[in-house]
Coordinates of C-alpha atoms in Angstrom, one line a residue:
X1 CA -13.7 -9.4 -12.3
X2 CA -11.8 -6.7 -9.9
X3 CA -11.5 -5.1 -12.5
X4 CA -13.4 -2.1 -12.4
X5 CA -14.0 -1.8 -8.5
X6 CA -9.8 -2.1 -8.8
X7 CA -9.3 1.8 -11.0
X8 CA -10.8 4.1 -8.0
X9 CA -8.9 1.5 -5.3
X10 CA -5.2 1.9 -7.5
X11 CA -6.6 5.6 -7.1
X12 CA -6.7 6.1 -3.4
X13 CA -3.8 4.2 -2.4
X14 CA -1.9 6.3 -5.1
X15 CA -3.3 9.4 -2.9
X16 CA -1.9 7.7 0.3
X17 CA 1.2 6.4 -0.4
X18 CA 2.3 9.6 -2.0
X19 CA 0.9 11.6 1.3
X20 CA 3.2 9.8 3.1
X21 CA 6.1 9.9 1.2
X22 CA 5.7 14.2 1.5
X23 CA 7.6 16.3 -0.2
X24 CA 11.7 14.3 -0.2
X25 CA 10.6 11.3 -0.8
X26 CA 8.4 12.1 -4.0
X27 CA 12.2 13.8 -5.0
X28 CA 13.5 10.5 -4.7
X29 CA 11.3 8.1 -5.8
X30 CA 11.5 10.7 -9.2
X31 CA 14.8 10.2 -9.3
X32 CA 14.0 6.0 -9.2
X33 CA 11.3 6.6 -12.6
X34 CA 13.7 8.4 -13.4
X35 CA 16.9 5.9 -13.6
X36 CA 14.8 2.9 -14.0
X37 CA 13.9 4.1 -17.2
X38 CA 17.1 4.4 -18.1
X39 CA 18.1 8.0 -18.4
X40 CA 16.3 8.4 -22.0
X41 CA 20.7 9.0 -22.6
X42 CA 22.0 6.0 -23.5
X43 CA 19.3 5.5 -26.0
X44 CA 20.3 9.1 -27.6
X45 CA 24.1 7.2 -28.4
X46 CA 23.3 3.8 -29.2
X47 CA 20.5 5.9 -32.1
X48 CA 23.6 7.4 -33.7
X49 CA 23.9 6.4 -37.5
X50 CA 26.3 3.7 -38.7
X51 CA 27.1 6.3 -41.2
X52 CA 28.7 9.1 -39.4
X53 CA 29.4 6.9 -36.6
X54 CA 31.9 5.3 -39.0
X55 CA 33.4 8.1 -40.8
X56 CA 36.5 8.2 -40.6
X57 CA 37.6 5.0 -39.8
X58 CA 40.1 3.6 -42.1
X59 CA 43.4 2.6 -39.9
X60 CA 44.4 -0.2 -37.7
X61 CA 44.5 2.4 -34.5
X62 CA 41.2 3.7 -35.1
X63 CA 39.1 0.9 -34.7
X64 CA 41.3 0.3 -32.6
X65 CA 40.1 3.6 -30.4
X66 CA 36.0 2.9 -31.8
X67 CA 35.6 -0.5 -29.8
X68 CA 37.2 1.1 -26.7
X69 CA 35.0 3.3 -26.5
X70 CA 32.0 1.2 -28.1
X71 CA 33.0 -1.1 -25.5
X72 CA 32.7 1.4 -22.3
X73 CA 29.6 2.6 -23.3
X74 CA 28.2 -0.7 -23.0
X75 CA 29.3 -1.7 -20.8
X76 CA 27.4 2.2 -18.7
X77 CA 24.5 1.1 -20.9
X78 CA 24.9 -2.2 -18.7
X79 CA 25.6 -0.5 -15.3
X80 CA 22.7 1.3 -15.5
X81 CA 20.3 -1.0 -16.7
X82 CA 21.4 -3.8 -13.9
X83 CA 20.6 -0.5 -11.9
X84 CA 17.0 -0.2 -12.7
X85 CA 16.5 -3.7 -12.1
X86 CA 17.7 -2.6 -8.8
X87 CA 14.8 0.0 -8.3
X88 CA 11.9 -2.0 -9.6
X89 CA 11.8 -4.0 -7.1
X90 CA 13.0 -1.5 -4.4
X91 CA 10.0 0.8 -5.9
X92 CA 7.9 -2.3 -5.4
X93 CA 9.3 -2.6 -1.7
X94 CA 8.8 0.8 -1.6
X95 CA 4.7 1.0 -2.4
X96 CA 4.2 -2.1 -0.2
X97 CA 5.6 -0.2 3.1
X98 CA 4.5 3.2 2.2
X99 CA 8.5 4.0 2.5
X100 CA 11.0 5.3 0.6
X101 CA 14.9 3.6 1.3
X102 CA 17.0 3.9 -0.8
X103 CA 20.2 2.5 0.2
X104 CA 18.1 -0.2 2.3
X105 CA 15.9 -1.2 -0.9
X106 CA 19.0 -2.3 -3.4
X107 CA 21.4 -3.6 -0.8
X108 CA 18.5 -5.9 -0.3
X109 CA 18.0 -6.9 -3.7
X110 CA 21.6 -7.3 -5.4
X111 CA 20.4 -10.2 -6.5
X112 CA 17.0 -10.0 -7.3
X113 CA 18.7 -7.4 -9.8
X114 CA 20.9 -9.3 -11.4
X115 CA 17.9 -12.5 -11.9
X116 CA 16.0 -9.7 -13.4
X117 CA 19.5 -8.2 -15.5
X118 CA 19.3 -11.6 -17.1
X119 CA 15.9 -13.2 -17.5
X120 CA 15.4 -9.0 -19.8
X121 CA 19.0 -9.8 -22.2
X122 CA 17.4 -13.7 -22.3
X123 CA 13.9 -12.5 -23.3
X124 CA 14.7 -9.9 -26.0
X125 CA 17.7 -12.0 -27.2
X126 CA 14.9 -15.0 -29.0
X127 CA 12.7 -12.3 -29.6
X128 CA 15.2 -10.2 -31.4
X129 CA 16.6 -13.4 -32.7
X130 CA 13.5 -15.4 -33.9
X131 CA 13.2 -12.3 -36.3
X132 CA 16.4 -11.3 -37.9
X133 CA 15.1 -15.9 -38.3
X134 CA 12.5 -14.5 -40.0
X135 CA 13.5 -11.7 -41.6
X136 CA 16.6 -14.6 -43.0
X137 CA 14.2 -16.5 -44.2
X138 CA 12.3 -13.7 -46.5
X139 CA 16.0 -12.7 -47.8
X140 CA 17.5 -16.5 -48.6
X141 CA 14.0 -17.7 -49.9
X142 CA 13.5 -13.7 -52.1
X143 CA 16.7 -14.0 -53.4
X144 CA 16.9 -10.5 -52.2
X145 CA 20.7 -9.6 -52.7
X146 CA 19.2 -5.9 -51.5
X147 CA 17.0 -4.2 -49.7
X148 CA 15.6 -2.6 -52.6
X149 CA 14.9 -5.7 -53.7
X150 CA 12.2 -7.3 -51.4
X151 CA 8.4 -7.0 -52.8
X152 CA 5.7 -5.1 -51.3
X153 CA 4.4 -8.5 -50.0
X154 CA 7.5 -9.3 -48.0
X155 CA 8.3 -6.0 -47.2
X156 CA 4.2 -5.9 -45.5
X157 CA 5.2 -9.8 -43.7
X158 CA 8.7 -8.7 -41.9
X159 CA 6.6 -5.0 -40.2
X160 CA 4.1 -7.4 -39.8
X161 CA 6.4 -10.0 -38.5
X162 CA 8.4 -7.1 -36.4
X163 CA 5.2 -5.5 -35.1
X164 CA 4.5 -8.5 -33.7
X165 CA 7.0 -9.3 -32.2
X166 CA 7.5 -5.9 -30.3
X167 CA 3.9 -6.5 -28.8
X168 CA 4.9 -9.6 -27.8
X169 CA 8.2 -8.8 -25.9
X170 CA 6.1 -6.0 -24.4
X171 CA 3.6 -8.1 -23.5
X172 CA 6.3 -9.9 -21.6
X173 CA 8.2 -6.9 -20.2
X174 CA 5.3 -5.1 -18.3
X175 CA 4.3 -8.4 -17.2
X176 CA 6.9 -9.2 -15.3
X177 CA 7.0 -5.8 -14.2
X178 CA 3.9 -5.7 -12.5
X179 CA 3.6 -9.3 -11.2
X180 CA 6.6 -11.3 -11.0
X181 CA 8.9 -8.8 -9.1
X182 CA 5.8 -8.2 -6.6
X183 CA 6.1 -12.1 -7.1
X184 CA 10.3 -12.8 -6.6
X185 CA 9.8 -10.7 -3.9
X186 CA 7.2 -11.3 -2.0
X187 CA 8.6 -14.9 -1.9
X188 CA 12.3 -15.3 -2.7
X189 CA 10.9 -17.1 -7.1
X190 CA 13.9 -16.4 -9.6
X191 CA 12.1 -15.2 -12.7
X192 CA 10.9 -18.1 -14.5
X193 CA 9.9 -20.0 -11.1
X194 CA 8.3 -16.1 -10.3
X195 CA 6.3 -16.1 -14.0
X196 CA 5.5 -20.0 -13.3
X197 CA 3.7 -18.7 -9.9
X198 CA 2.1 -15.6 -11.4
X199 CA 0.8 -18.1 -14.2
X200 CA -0.9 -20.5 -12.3
X201 CA -2.6 -17.8 -10.1
X202 CA -3.3 -15.6 -12.9
X203 CA -4.6 -17.3 -15.6
X204 CA -7.9 -18.6 -14.5
X205 CA -8.4 -13.9 -14.8
X206 CA -7.9 -13.4 -18.4
X207 CA -10.5 -10.1 -17.7
X208 CA -7.9 -9.6 -15.0
X209 CA -4.7 -9.5 -17.6
X210 CA -6.3 -7.3 -20.6
X211 CA -8.1 -5.3 -18.7
X212 CA -4.4 -4.3 -16.3
X213 CA -2.8 -4.3 -20.0
X214 CA -5.2 -1.8 -21.6
X215 CA -5.4 0.8 -18.6
X216 CA -1.1 0.8 -18.8
X217 CA -1.9 1.0 -22.9
X218 CA -3.6 4.2 -22.8
X219 CA -1.6 6.5 -19.6
X220 CA 1.3 5.5 -21.1
X221 CA 0.4 6.4 -24.5
X222 CA -0.8 9.5 -23.0
X223 CA 2.4 9.8 -21.6
X224 CA 4.4 9.5 -24.3
X225 CA 2.1 12.1 -26.1
X226 CA 2.7 14.4 -22.8
X227 CA 6.5 13.4 -23.5
X228 CA 6.8 13.7 -26.7
X229 CA 5.0 17.5 -26.5
X230 CA 6.8 19.4 -23.4
X231 CA 10.0 17.5 -25.6
X232 CA 10.0 18.9 -28.8
X233 CA 9.3 22.2 -27.3
X234 CA 11.5 22.2 -24.4
X235 CA 14.5 20.4 -28.3
X236 CA 14.1 23.9 -29.5
X237 CA 14.2 26.4 -27.1
X238 CA 16.9 23.9 -25.8
X239 CA 18.5 23.9 -29.4
X240 CA 17.5 27.6 -29.4
X241 CA 20.0 28.6 -25.7
X242 CA 22.3 26.2 -26.9
X243 CA 23.5 27.9 -30.0
X244 CA 23.3 31.3 -28.5
X245 CA 25.1 29.8 -26.0
X246 CA 27.9 28.7 -27.5
X247 CA 28.7 31.0 -30.3
X248 CA 28.9 33.3 -26.9
X249 CA 31.5 31.8 -25.5
X250 CA 33.2 30.4 -28.4
X251 CA 33.8 34.4 -29.2
X252 CA 35.0 34.4 -26.0
X253 CA 37.5 31.4 -25.8
X254 CA 37.1 28.7 -27.3
X255 CA 37.6 26.0 -24.4
X256 CA 34.1 27.8 -22.8
X257 CA 33.0 24.9 -25.8
X258 CA 33.3 22.6 -23.4
X259 CA 31.6 24.6 -20.7
X260 CA 28.5 25.0 -21.9
X261 CA 28.8 21.3 -23.3
X262 CA 28.0 20.5 -19.9
X263 CA 25.5 23.2 -19.0
X264 CA 24.3 21.0 -22.0
X265 CA 23.5 17.3 -21.0
X266 CA 24.1 19.6 -17.1
X267 CA 20.1 21.0 -18.8
X268 CA 18.8 18.5 -20.7
X269 CA 19.6 15.9 -17.2
X270 CA 17.5 18.8 -14.9
X271 CA 15.2 18.5 -18.3
X272 CA 14.9 14.6 -18.0
X273 CA 13.6 14.4 -14.5
X274 CA 11.6 17.4 -14.4
X275 CA 9.5 14.5 -17.0
X276 CA 9.9 12.1 -14.4
X277 CA 8.0 14.0 -11.6
X278 CA 5.1 14.4 -13.8
X279 CA 4.6 11.2 -14.4
X280 CA 6.1 9.3 -10.6
X281 CA 2.5 9.2 -10.4
X282 CA 1.0 8.2 -13.5
X283 CA 3.0 5.0 -12.9
X284 CA 2.6 4.3 -9.8
X285 CA -1.3 4.0 -9.6
X286 CA -0.6 1.6 -12.4
X287 CA 1.7 -0.1 -10.8
X288 CA -0.4 0.1 -7.5
X289 CA -3.6 -1.2 -10.0
X290 CA -2.0 -4.4 -11.0
X291 CA -1.1 -4.6 -7.0
X292 CA -4.4 -5.2 -6.0
X293 CA -5.2 -7.3 -8.6
X294 CA -3.1 -9.7 -8.3
X295 CA -4.1 -9.3 -4.6
X296 CA -7.8 -10.0 -5.8
X297 CA -6.3 -12.5 -7.7
X298 CA -4.2 -15.0 -5.1
X299 CA -4.0 -14.2 -1.2
X300 CA -1.4 -15.8 -0.7
X301 CA 0.3 -12.9 -3.5
X302 CA -1.5 -10.3 -1.6
X303 CA 1.6 -7.6 -0.6
X304 CA -1.1 -4.9 0.0
X305 CA -3.0 -5.7 2.6
X306 CA -2.7 -2.5 4.8
X307 CA -4.2 -0.1 2.6
X308 CA -6.3 -2.7 0.7
X309 CA -7.9 -3.1 3.8
X310 CA -8.0 0.6 4.7
X311 CA -9.0 2.4 0.8
X312 CA -12.6 -0.9 1.4
X313 CA -13.4 -0.3 5.1
X314 CA -16.5 0.9 5.6
X315 CA -18.1 4.4 6.4
X316 CA -18.8 2.3 9.9
X317 CA -15.1 1.1 10.5
X318 CA -13.9 4.8 10.5
X319 CA -15.6 5.0 13.2
X320 CA -16.3 2.0 16.0
X321 CA -19.7 1.1 13.5
X322 CA -22.4 -0.6 15.2
X323 CA -20.2 -3.4 17.3
X324 CA -21.3 -4.0 21.1
X325 CA -22.1 -1.9 22.9
X326 CA -20.0 -1.2 26.2
X327 CA -21.3 -2.7 29.5
X328 CA -22.7 -0.6 31.8
X329 CA -18.9 -1.6 34.2
X330 CA -16.9 -0.3 31.3
X331 CA -19.2 2.6 31.0
X332 CA -18.4 3.6 33.5
X333 CA -22.4 4.2 34.7
X334 CA -23.5 2.5 38.4
X335 CA -24.5 -0.4 38.4
X336 CA -27.9 -1.2 38.5
X337 CA -28.7 2.6 37.5
X338 CA -32.4 1.3 36.0
X339 CA -29.9 1.3 32.1
X340 CA -31.9 0.0 28.8
X341 CA -31.2 -2.9 28.2
X342 CA -29.0 -3.7 31.6
X343 CA -30.1 -6.9 34.2
X344 CA -29.3 -7.1 37.7
X345 CA -30.1 -10.4 37.9
X346 CA -33.1 -9.4 40.4
X347 CA -34.6 -12.5 40.3
X348 CA -38.5 -12.0 40.7
X349 CA -38.3 -8.0 43.4
X350 CA -36.8 -5.7 42.1
X351 CA -34.9 -3.0 44.4
X352 CA -37.0 -0.2 43.9
X353 CA -40.1 -2.1 43.8
X354 CA -42.4 -3.4 47.3
X355 CA -43.2 -5.8 47.5
X356 CA -40.6 -9.3 49.8
X357 CA -36.9 -9.2 49.8
X358 CA -34.9 -11.5 47.7
X359 CA -31.8 -10.4 48.8
X360 CA -29.3 -8.0 47.9
X361 CA -29.7 -8.4 44.1
X362 CA -32.8 -6.1 45.6
X363 CA -32.3 -4.0 47.2
X364 CA -31.8 -0.4 45.5
X365 CA -29.4 1.3 43.0
X366 CA -28.6 4.2 46.4
X367 CA -27.2 1.5 48.7
X368 CA -23.0 2.7 48.9
X369 CA -20.1 0.1 49.2
X370 CA -18.4 1.7 52.2
X371 CA -18.8 0.7 54.9
X372 CA -19.3 2.1 57.8
X373 CA -22.1 4.0 55.1
X374 CA -23.4 0.4 55.7
X375 CA -23.7 0.8 59.0
X376 CA -25.3 3.8 58.7
X377 CA -28.0 2.8 56.4
X378 CA -29.1 -0.1 57.8
X379 CA -30.3 1.4 60.5
X380 CA -31.9 5.0 58.3
X381 CA -35.2 4.6 58.0
X382 CA -34.7 5.9 54.1
X383 CA -32.8 2.7 53.8
X384 CA -36.0 1.9 52.3
X385 CA -39.3 3.2 50.0
X386 CA -41.1 -0.6 51.5
X387 CA -42.8 0.3 55.2
X388 CA -42.1 -3.2 56.1
X389 CA -38.5 -1.8 57.2
X390 CA -39.5 0.7 59.9
X391 CA -42.9 -1.8 61.2
X392 CA -42.3 -4.9 61.9
X393 CA -45.1 -8.0 61.4
X394 CA -46.6 -6.8 64.9
X395 CA -47.9 -2.6 64.0
X396 CA -44.3 -2.1 66.4
X397 CA -42.2 0.8 64.7
X398 CA -38.5 -0.3 64.0
X399 CA -37.0 2.6 63.0
X400 CA -35.2 3.8 66.2
X401 CA -33.3 1.4 67.0
X402 CA -32.5 2.7 71.1
X403 CA -36.7 1.8 71.2
X404 CA -35.0 -0.7 74.0
X405 CA -37.7 -3.7 72.7
X406 CA -35.6 -7.0 71.8
X407 CA -37.6 -9.6 71.8
X408 CA -38.9 -6.8 68.1
X409 CA -35.9 -6.0 67.5
X410 CA -34.9 -10.2 67.5
X411 CA -38.2 -10.7 65.5
X412 CA -37.3 -7.5 62.7
X413 CA -33.4 -9.4 62.8
X414 CA -35.3 -12.5 62.1
X415 CA -37.4 -11.2 58.8
X416 CA -34.6 -9.4 57.1
X417 CA -31.1 -9.3 57.7
X418 CA -30.0 -6.2 58.8
X419 CA -26.1 -5.2 58.3
X420 CA -23.7 -4.4 61.8
X421 CA -21.0 -2.7 61.4
X422 CA -18.8 -5.5 62.2
X423 CA -19.6 -7.3 59.2
X424 CA -19.1 -4.4 56.4
X425 CA -17.0 -6.7 54.8
X426 CA -18.6 -9.4 54.7
X427 CA -21.2 -8.0 53.3
X428 CA -18.8 -6.5 51.1
X429 CA -17.5 -9.4 49.4
X430 CA -21.5 -11.0 48.6
X431 CA -22.3 -7.5 47.0
X432 CA -19.5 -8.6 45.6
X433 CA -20.1 -11.8 43.9
X434 CA -24.3 -11.1 43.8
X435 CA -23.9 -8.1 41.5
X436 CA -20.2 -8.9 39.3
X437 CA -17.6 -7.4 39.7
X438 CA -17.1 -3.8 38.3
X439 CA -19.1 -1.8 40.6

C-alpha cells in the first residue's frame, strides 16, 4: 500500500544521502559496494573447469599441493564473504546516519557479520542439499547411469527444480539483506529472530514485498545488462592490450611476464571498482526503498525517521507554515498599537475615544514607561484628546497647575487621578500588572 509512494521518496532520500557523503564518502561507498559483491574475482577462480584444474595431478605430492591450494582459496573466499557480511551492516548504518565511517562501523558489527555469514552458509547448504537430493532421486529412480541416459522429461524436471530452488534462494537472500539485516541492527537480534520479526510485521503487507521484489528484479536486471555490455567491451579491449603487453614484456625479459600479470590483475580490480561506482546509486535507491517500506509497515522498525520526514514534509513546513503568529511583545510591536486582532483589555473604554476613563488600560498608546516622562505627561494638556482632562466639572480650566486654585485641583484629582513624580514607580508597576509583561 506504500509501494507506489515510496518510489519517489526513495529517489529523493538517495539524492540527499549521496549529497551528504560528498566525493570522499562516495568513493568509500563504491569500495563498500565492491567488497559486498565479493570483488567478482574468486568467482572466476572457482569457475575453473575441474578437468583443467586436475591436469597433471597424478602423484601424492601433487594432490597434497592441490589440496593446500584449494583450502587456501576456500579460506580466502570465506574471509571475503565474512567481510561482505559485515559490510552489509556497515551499509545500513551509513544509510541511517548519512555518514561513512568504515572502521568504526566494522568494529561495531563483527558479531553481526559472523551470524549473517553462518545464516547464509546454512541457507545455501539447505537449498543445495534439497536440489542434490532431487537429482539423486531422479538418477536412482530412473536407473540413470550417465548424463546421456537422462530423458527429456527428466532433464526438464531437473532444470525446472534448479530454477525454482535458485529463485527461492535469491528471494530469501534479497529479503534478508533488505529487511532482516536492518532489523538485526536496529533491535540487536540474530538472523532467525530477525526473520520472525520481519515476517510478523511485513506479512500483512505482502503486496509491498512483491513490489519491492519487482523493483529489485528490474533494477538488478538493468545492472546485469549494463555490466554485461561494459564487461564484454572491456574484455576484448583488455585481452588485446594484455596480449600486446605480454609479447613486449617477454621479448625484453621473461621475468617481466609476472609484471604484466600483476598489471592485468590491478586493471581488473580497477575495472570492478569503476563499475561499482556506477551501480552505487542504483543499489542505494533499492536499499532506501526497502527501509521506507519497512518503516511504513511498522513504525518501531523505522531506521530513517529524519530522512522520511525531510522528504515528506509539506511545503509550508520549510517556510514556517501557517501556525500561530507572534504577539505584539514577541514581534517588537508596541503594546496597544492597534494591530489587527490584538485586544488591549480596555473594557468598554477606548484608549483614544471619548468617554469616561476606566483606568490605566484606557490610556493612550503613546503613554511613556519612564517615570520622569510620566510626571511631565501628567501635567501636560496633551495627555489625552478629551477636554475633560483640562476642564473640571465646575467649568474652571485645569490645564495649568499654577492657577493657585487648590480646591479646584482637589476636585480635579478626585475625578481623574493625576500622576505625581514621587509615585512614578508605583504607577509603572500598576501598568505592568494591567498591561501584562512584554511592553
